[in-house]
Short mmCIF file of C-alpha atoms in Angstrom, two decimals:
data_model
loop_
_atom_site.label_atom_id
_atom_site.label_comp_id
_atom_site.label_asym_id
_atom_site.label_seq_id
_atom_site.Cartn_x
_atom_site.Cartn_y
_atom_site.Cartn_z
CA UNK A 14 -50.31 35.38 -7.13
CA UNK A 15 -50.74 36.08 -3.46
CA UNK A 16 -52.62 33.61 -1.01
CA UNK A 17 -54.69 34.50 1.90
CA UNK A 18 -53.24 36.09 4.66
CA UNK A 19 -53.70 33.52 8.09
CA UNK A 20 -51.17 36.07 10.30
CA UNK A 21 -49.32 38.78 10.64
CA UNK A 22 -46.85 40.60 12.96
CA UNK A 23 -44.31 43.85 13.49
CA UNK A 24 -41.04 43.54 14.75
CA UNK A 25 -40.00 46.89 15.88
CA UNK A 26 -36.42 46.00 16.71
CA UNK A 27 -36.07 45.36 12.80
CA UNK A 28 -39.18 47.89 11.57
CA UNK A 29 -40.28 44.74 9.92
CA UNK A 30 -43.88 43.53 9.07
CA UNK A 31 -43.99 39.37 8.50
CA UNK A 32 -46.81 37.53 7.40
CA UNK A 33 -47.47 33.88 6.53
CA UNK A 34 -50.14 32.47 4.06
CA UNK A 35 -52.22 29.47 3.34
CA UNK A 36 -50.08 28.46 0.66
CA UNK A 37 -47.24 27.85 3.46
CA UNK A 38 -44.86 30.59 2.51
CA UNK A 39 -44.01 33.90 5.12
CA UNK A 40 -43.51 37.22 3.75
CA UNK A 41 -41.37 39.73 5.23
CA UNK A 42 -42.18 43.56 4.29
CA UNK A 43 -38.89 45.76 5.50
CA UNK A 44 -38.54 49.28 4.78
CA UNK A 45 -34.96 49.02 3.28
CA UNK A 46 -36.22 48.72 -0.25
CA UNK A 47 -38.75 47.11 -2.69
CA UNK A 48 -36.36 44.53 -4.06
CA UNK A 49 -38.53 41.48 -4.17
CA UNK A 50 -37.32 37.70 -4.30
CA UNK A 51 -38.65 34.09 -4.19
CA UNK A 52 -37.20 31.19 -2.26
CA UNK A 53 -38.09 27.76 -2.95
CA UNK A 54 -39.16 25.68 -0.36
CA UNK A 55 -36.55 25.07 2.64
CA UNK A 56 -35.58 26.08 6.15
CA UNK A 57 -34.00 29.32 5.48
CA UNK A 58 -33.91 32.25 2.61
CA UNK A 59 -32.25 34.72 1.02
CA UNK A 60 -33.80 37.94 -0.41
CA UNK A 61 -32.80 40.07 -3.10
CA UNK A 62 -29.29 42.18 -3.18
CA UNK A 63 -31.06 45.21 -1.20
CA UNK A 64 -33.72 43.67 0.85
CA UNK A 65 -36.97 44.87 1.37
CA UNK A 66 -39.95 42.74 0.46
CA UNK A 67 -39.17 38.60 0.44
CA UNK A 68 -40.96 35.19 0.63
CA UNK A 69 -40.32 31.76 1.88
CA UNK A 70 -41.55 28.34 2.13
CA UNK A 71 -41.89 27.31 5.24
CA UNK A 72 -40.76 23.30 5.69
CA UNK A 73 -43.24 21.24 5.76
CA UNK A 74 -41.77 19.04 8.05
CA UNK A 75 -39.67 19.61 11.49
CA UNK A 76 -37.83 16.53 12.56
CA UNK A 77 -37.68 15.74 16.57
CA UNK A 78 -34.72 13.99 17.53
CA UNK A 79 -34.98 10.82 15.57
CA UNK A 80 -38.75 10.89 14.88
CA UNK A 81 -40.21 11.24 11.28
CA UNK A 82 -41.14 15.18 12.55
CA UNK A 83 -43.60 17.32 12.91
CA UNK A 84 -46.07 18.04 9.51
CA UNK A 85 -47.03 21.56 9.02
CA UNK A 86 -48.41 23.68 6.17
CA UNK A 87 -49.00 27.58 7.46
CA UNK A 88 -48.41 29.56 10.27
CA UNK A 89 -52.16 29.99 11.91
CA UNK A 90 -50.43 32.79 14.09
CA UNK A 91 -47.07 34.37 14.68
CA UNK A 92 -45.34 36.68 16.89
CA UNK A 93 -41.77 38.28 16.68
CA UNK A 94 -39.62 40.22 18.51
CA UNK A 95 -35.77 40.99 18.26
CA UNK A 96 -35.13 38.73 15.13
CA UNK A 97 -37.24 35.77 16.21
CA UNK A 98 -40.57 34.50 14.76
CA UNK A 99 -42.31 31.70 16.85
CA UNK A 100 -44.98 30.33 14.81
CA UNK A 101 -48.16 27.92 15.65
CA UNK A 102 -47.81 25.61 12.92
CA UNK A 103 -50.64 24.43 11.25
CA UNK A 104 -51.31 20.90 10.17
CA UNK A 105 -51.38 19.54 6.41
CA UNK A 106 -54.69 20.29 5.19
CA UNK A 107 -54.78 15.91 4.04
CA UNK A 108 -52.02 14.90 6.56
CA UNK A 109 -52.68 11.58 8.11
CA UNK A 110 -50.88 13.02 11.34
CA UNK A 111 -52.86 15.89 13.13
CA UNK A 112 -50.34 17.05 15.12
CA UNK A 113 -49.62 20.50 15.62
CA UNK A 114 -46.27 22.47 16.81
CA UNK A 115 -44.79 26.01 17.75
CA UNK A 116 -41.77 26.49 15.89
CA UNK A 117 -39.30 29.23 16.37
CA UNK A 118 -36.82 31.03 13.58
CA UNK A 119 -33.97 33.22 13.58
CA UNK A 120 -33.49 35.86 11.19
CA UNK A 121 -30.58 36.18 9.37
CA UNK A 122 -28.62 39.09 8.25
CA UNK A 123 -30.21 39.25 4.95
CA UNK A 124 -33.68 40.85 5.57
CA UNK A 125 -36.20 38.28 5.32
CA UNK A 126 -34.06 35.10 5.93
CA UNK A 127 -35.64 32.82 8.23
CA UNK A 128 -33.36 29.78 9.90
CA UNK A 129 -35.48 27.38 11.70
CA UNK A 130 -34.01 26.71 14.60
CA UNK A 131 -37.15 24.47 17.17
CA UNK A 132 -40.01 23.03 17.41
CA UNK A 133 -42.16 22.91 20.33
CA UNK A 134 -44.19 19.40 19.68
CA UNK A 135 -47.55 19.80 21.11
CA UNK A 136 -49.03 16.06 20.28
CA UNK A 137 -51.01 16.68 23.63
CA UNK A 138 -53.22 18.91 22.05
CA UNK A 139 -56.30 19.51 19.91
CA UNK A 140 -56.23 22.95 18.31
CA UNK A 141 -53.50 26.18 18.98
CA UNK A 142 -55.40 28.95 18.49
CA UNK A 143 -53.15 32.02 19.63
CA UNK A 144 -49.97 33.09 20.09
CA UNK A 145 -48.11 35.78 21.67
CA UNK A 146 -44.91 37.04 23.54
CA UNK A 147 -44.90 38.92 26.53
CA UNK A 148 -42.51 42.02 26.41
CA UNK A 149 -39.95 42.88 29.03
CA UNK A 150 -39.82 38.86 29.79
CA UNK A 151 -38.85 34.83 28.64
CA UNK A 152 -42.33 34.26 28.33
CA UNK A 153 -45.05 33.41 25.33
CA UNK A 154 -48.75 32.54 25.66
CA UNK A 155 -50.71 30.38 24.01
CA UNK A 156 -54.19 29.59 23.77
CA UNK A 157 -54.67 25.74 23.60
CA UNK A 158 -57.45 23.11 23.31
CA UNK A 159 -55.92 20.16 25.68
CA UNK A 160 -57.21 16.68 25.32
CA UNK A 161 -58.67 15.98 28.68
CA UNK A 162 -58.28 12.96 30.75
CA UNK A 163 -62.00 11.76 30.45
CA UNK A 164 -61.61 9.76 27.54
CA UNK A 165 -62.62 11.05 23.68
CA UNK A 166 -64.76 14.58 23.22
CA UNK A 167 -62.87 15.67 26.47
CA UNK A 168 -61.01 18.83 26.15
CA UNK A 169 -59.89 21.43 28.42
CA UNK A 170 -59.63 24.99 27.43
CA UNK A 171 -56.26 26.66 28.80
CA UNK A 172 -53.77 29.17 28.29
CA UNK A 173 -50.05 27.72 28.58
CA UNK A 174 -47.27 29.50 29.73
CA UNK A 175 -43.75 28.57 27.97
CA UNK A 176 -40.28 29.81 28.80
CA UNK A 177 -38.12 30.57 26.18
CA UNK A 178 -35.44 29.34 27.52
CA UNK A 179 -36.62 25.82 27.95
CA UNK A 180 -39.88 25.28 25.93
CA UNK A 181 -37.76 23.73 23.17
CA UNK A 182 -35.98 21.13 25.41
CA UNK A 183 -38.76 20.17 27.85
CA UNK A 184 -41.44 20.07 25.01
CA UNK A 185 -44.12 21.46 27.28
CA UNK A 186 -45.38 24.58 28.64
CA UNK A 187 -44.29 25.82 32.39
CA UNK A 188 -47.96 26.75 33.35
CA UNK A 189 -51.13 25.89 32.38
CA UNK A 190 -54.11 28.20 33.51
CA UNK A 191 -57.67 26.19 32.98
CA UNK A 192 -60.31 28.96 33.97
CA UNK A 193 -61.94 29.37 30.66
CA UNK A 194 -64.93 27.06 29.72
CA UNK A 195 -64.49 27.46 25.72
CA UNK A 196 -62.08 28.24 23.28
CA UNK A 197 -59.35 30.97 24.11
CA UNK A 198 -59.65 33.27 21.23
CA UNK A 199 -56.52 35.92 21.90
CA UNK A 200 -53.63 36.58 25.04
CA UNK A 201 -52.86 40.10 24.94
CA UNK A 202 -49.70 41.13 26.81
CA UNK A 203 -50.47 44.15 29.23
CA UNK A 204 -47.26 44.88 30.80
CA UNK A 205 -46.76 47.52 27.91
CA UNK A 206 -49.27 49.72 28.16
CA UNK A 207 -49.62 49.05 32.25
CA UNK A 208 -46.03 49.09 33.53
CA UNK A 209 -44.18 46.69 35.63
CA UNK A 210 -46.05 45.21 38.09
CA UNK A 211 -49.25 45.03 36.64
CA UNK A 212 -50.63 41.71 35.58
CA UNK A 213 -48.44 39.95 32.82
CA UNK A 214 -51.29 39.40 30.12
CA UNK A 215 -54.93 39.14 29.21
CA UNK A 216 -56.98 36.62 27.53
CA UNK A 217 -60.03 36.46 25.93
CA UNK A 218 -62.54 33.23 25.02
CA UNK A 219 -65.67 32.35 23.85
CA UNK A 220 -66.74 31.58 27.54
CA UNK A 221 -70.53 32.66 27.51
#
């Protein structure tokens, strides 16, 4: 029995649909087959002897360096491209700890094998509410609800800029851009269907 769909993404370097669920597992549709196969829960899988159609548990917890970790349950959005999935992980539905992360994986050669390999801990903020990677560059976008500096019920509503090639050892994103006045709802990358030199990406909120 299938749960509820919370994301979905193509990856057309691999012609590979992946989707996580509510019930914390990510399924990875490949057109190499229909051989289907079910991995318990754990930070990588392994699929059936032809590929094809496969599902995983994704850990429920991420440790950071020495500390207990980071507690997740589903992926509330995911983006991949060239083998990796980055992933805004989603808190424990009863968790005492509401922290939330964005946590990357590597595919392995088996189709639908998923290595987790970081974890972005982003204890600095309320809610992640998109995800995406802009084409052509190191970069992904988020949209995130910050905890402002005016005490409790302050937040700031901002789209942060990571690198890829440091987010996972500085633990924080490279740019932060703070014009919207309510939630960011979706970052759209542009520079594929603009060409180069035309703005990076797009984003959209509930500003009124």
């Amino acid at each position: 029995q299938l749960s509820t769909c919370s994301a979905i993404a193509y990856d057309a370097s691999t012609d590979s649909l992946v989707g996580s669920s509510l019930d914390g597992s990510l399924t990875t549709w490949s057109s190499v087959s229909q051989a289907v196969s079910h991995v318990p829960e754990g930070p990588g899988s392994t699929t059936g002897p032809a590929g094809g159609v496969s599902r995983m548990k994704i850990p429920t917890v991420f440790p950071i360096g020495d500390q207990p970790g980071v507690l997740g349950r589903y992926f509330s959005d995911i983006a991949v491209s060239h083998g990796m999935l980055y992933g805004v992980l989603s808190p424990l539905e009863h968790s005492a700890s509401r922290t939330l992360g964005i946590t990357a994986f590597r595919q392995e050669q088996e189709v639908g094998a998923w290595s987790a390999v970081g974890v972005v801990d982003r204890n600095s903020t309320r809610n992640i509410t998109c995800l995406k990677i802009v084409q052509g560059t190191d970069l992904i976008l988020t949209g995130e609800v910050l905890r402002g500096s005016k005490g409790p019920g302050s937040y700031i509503h901002g789209v942060c800029v990571y690198s890829l090639g440091s987010m996972f050892v500085r633990n924080e994103a490279e740019l932060v851009l703070t014009e919207h006045q309510d939630v960011v709802t979706c970052v759209a990358d542009r520079r594929t269907s603009a060409g180069v030199g035309a703005p990076l990406f797009a984003s959209g909120s509930r500003d009124s």
